[in-house]
XYZ file of C-alpha atoms in Angstrom:
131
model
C 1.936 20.507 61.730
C 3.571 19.474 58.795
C 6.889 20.993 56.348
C 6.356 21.439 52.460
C 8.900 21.457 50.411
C 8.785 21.976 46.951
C 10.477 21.282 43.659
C 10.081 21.009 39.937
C 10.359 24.308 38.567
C 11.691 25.580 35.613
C 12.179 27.399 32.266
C 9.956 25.929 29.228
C 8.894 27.421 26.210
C 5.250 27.779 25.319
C 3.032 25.202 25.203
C 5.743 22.258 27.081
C 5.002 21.122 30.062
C 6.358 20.672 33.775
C 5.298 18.458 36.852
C 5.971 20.095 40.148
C 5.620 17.955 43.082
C 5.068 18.982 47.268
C 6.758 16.560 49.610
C 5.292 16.406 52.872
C 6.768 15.476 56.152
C 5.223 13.331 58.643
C 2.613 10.870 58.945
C -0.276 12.263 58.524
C -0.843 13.077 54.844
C -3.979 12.009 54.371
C -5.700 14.624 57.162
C -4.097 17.424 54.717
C -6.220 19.057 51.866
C -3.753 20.394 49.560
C -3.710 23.446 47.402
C -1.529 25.013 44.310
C -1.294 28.801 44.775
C 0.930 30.954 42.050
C 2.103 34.791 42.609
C 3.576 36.755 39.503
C 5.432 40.084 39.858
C 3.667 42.928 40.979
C 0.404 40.207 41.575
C -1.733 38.807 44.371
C -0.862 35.172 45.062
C -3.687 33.683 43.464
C -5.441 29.827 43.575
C -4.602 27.466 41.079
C -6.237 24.224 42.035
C -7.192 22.118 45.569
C -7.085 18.651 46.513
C -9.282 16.885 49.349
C -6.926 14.771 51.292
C -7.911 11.498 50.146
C -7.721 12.347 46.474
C -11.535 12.359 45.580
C -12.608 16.151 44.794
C -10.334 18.395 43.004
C -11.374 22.176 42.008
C -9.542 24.693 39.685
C -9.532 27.936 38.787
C -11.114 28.754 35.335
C -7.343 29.858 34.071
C -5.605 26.569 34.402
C -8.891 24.445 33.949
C -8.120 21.695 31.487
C -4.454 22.219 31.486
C -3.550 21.548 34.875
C -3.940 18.501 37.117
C -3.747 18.199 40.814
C -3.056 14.758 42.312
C -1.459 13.190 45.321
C -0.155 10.130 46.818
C -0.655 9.617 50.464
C 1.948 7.025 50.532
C 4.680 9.107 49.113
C 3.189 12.115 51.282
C 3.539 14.077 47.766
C 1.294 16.364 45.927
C 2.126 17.649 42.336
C 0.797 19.950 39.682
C 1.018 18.433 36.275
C 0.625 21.243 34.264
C 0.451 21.272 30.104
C -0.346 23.693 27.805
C 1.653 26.265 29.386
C 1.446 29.443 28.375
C 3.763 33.053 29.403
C 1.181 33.884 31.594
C 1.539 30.852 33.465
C 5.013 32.372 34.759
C 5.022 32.515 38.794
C 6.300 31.533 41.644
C 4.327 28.528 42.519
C 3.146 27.159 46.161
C 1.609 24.394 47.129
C -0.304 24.458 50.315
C -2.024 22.248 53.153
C -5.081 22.625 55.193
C -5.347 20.660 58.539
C -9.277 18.817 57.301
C -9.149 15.140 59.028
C -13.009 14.924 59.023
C -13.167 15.594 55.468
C -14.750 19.034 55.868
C -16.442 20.419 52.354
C -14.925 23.508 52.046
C -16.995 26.236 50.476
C -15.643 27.695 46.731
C -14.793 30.885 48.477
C -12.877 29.411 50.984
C -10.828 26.663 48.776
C -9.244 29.435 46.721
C -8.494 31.633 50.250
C -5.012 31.392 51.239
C -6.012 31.893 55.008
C -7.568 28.733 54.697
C -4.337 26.989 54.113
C -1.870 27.296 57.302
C 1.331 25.593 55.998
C 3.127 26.540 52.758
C 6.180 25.618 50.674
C 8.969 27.747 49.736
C 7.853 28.181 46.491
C 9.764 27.045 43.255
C 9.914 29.416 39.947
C 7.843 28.511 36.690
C 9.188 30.513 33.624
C 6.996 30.186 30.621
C 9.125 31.936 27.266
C 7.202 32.450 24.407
């Protein structure tokens, strides 16, 4: 298994922008896809973006597309969000997300932006977007 933690959160106004990184523990980082998940208020948690684990093949959702960028490095064990653009909507409690995949499974679409498909989560750190 493996403990997220993450961190970066913050107020910004409209438009700034914020890098939130997930640091992993262990030594296995690589066998991890990792995902960005967000829940507002009164909202589902919904998916944000994914990561295979060895950095190749990203996916977003249409929201965030072109404003948002998933990377990782396996030898920090870290993921981040660098997110730009942001707008109020944007505001949420953000999660970032692993999925045990060491053979490099392709996930379907469906099943990417699932959060059953991802068994280990971080706390969670608070985006505020003002306008």
């Amino acid at each position: 298994q493996v403990q997220l933690v993450d961190t970066g959160g913050g107020l910004v106004q409209a438009g700034a922008s914020l890098r939130l990184s997930c640091a992993a523990s262990g030594r296995t980082f690589s066998d991890y896809d990792m995902a960005w998940f967000r829940q507002a208020p009164g909202k589902e948690r919904e998916f944000v973006a994914c990561l295979s684990g060895g950095g190749g093949l990203t996916h977003y959702a249409d929201s965030v597309k072109g404003r948002f960028t998933i990377s990782r490095d396996n030898a920090k064990n870290t993921a981040y969000l660098q997110m730009n653009i942001l707008k109020p909507e944007d505001t949420a409690v953000y999660y970032c997300a692993a999925a045990f995949n060491p053979s490099g499974k392709a996930w379907s679409r469906s099943a990417m932006g699932s959060p059953g498909t991802y068994h280990y989560w971080g706390q969670g750190t608070q985006v505020t977007v003002s306008s």
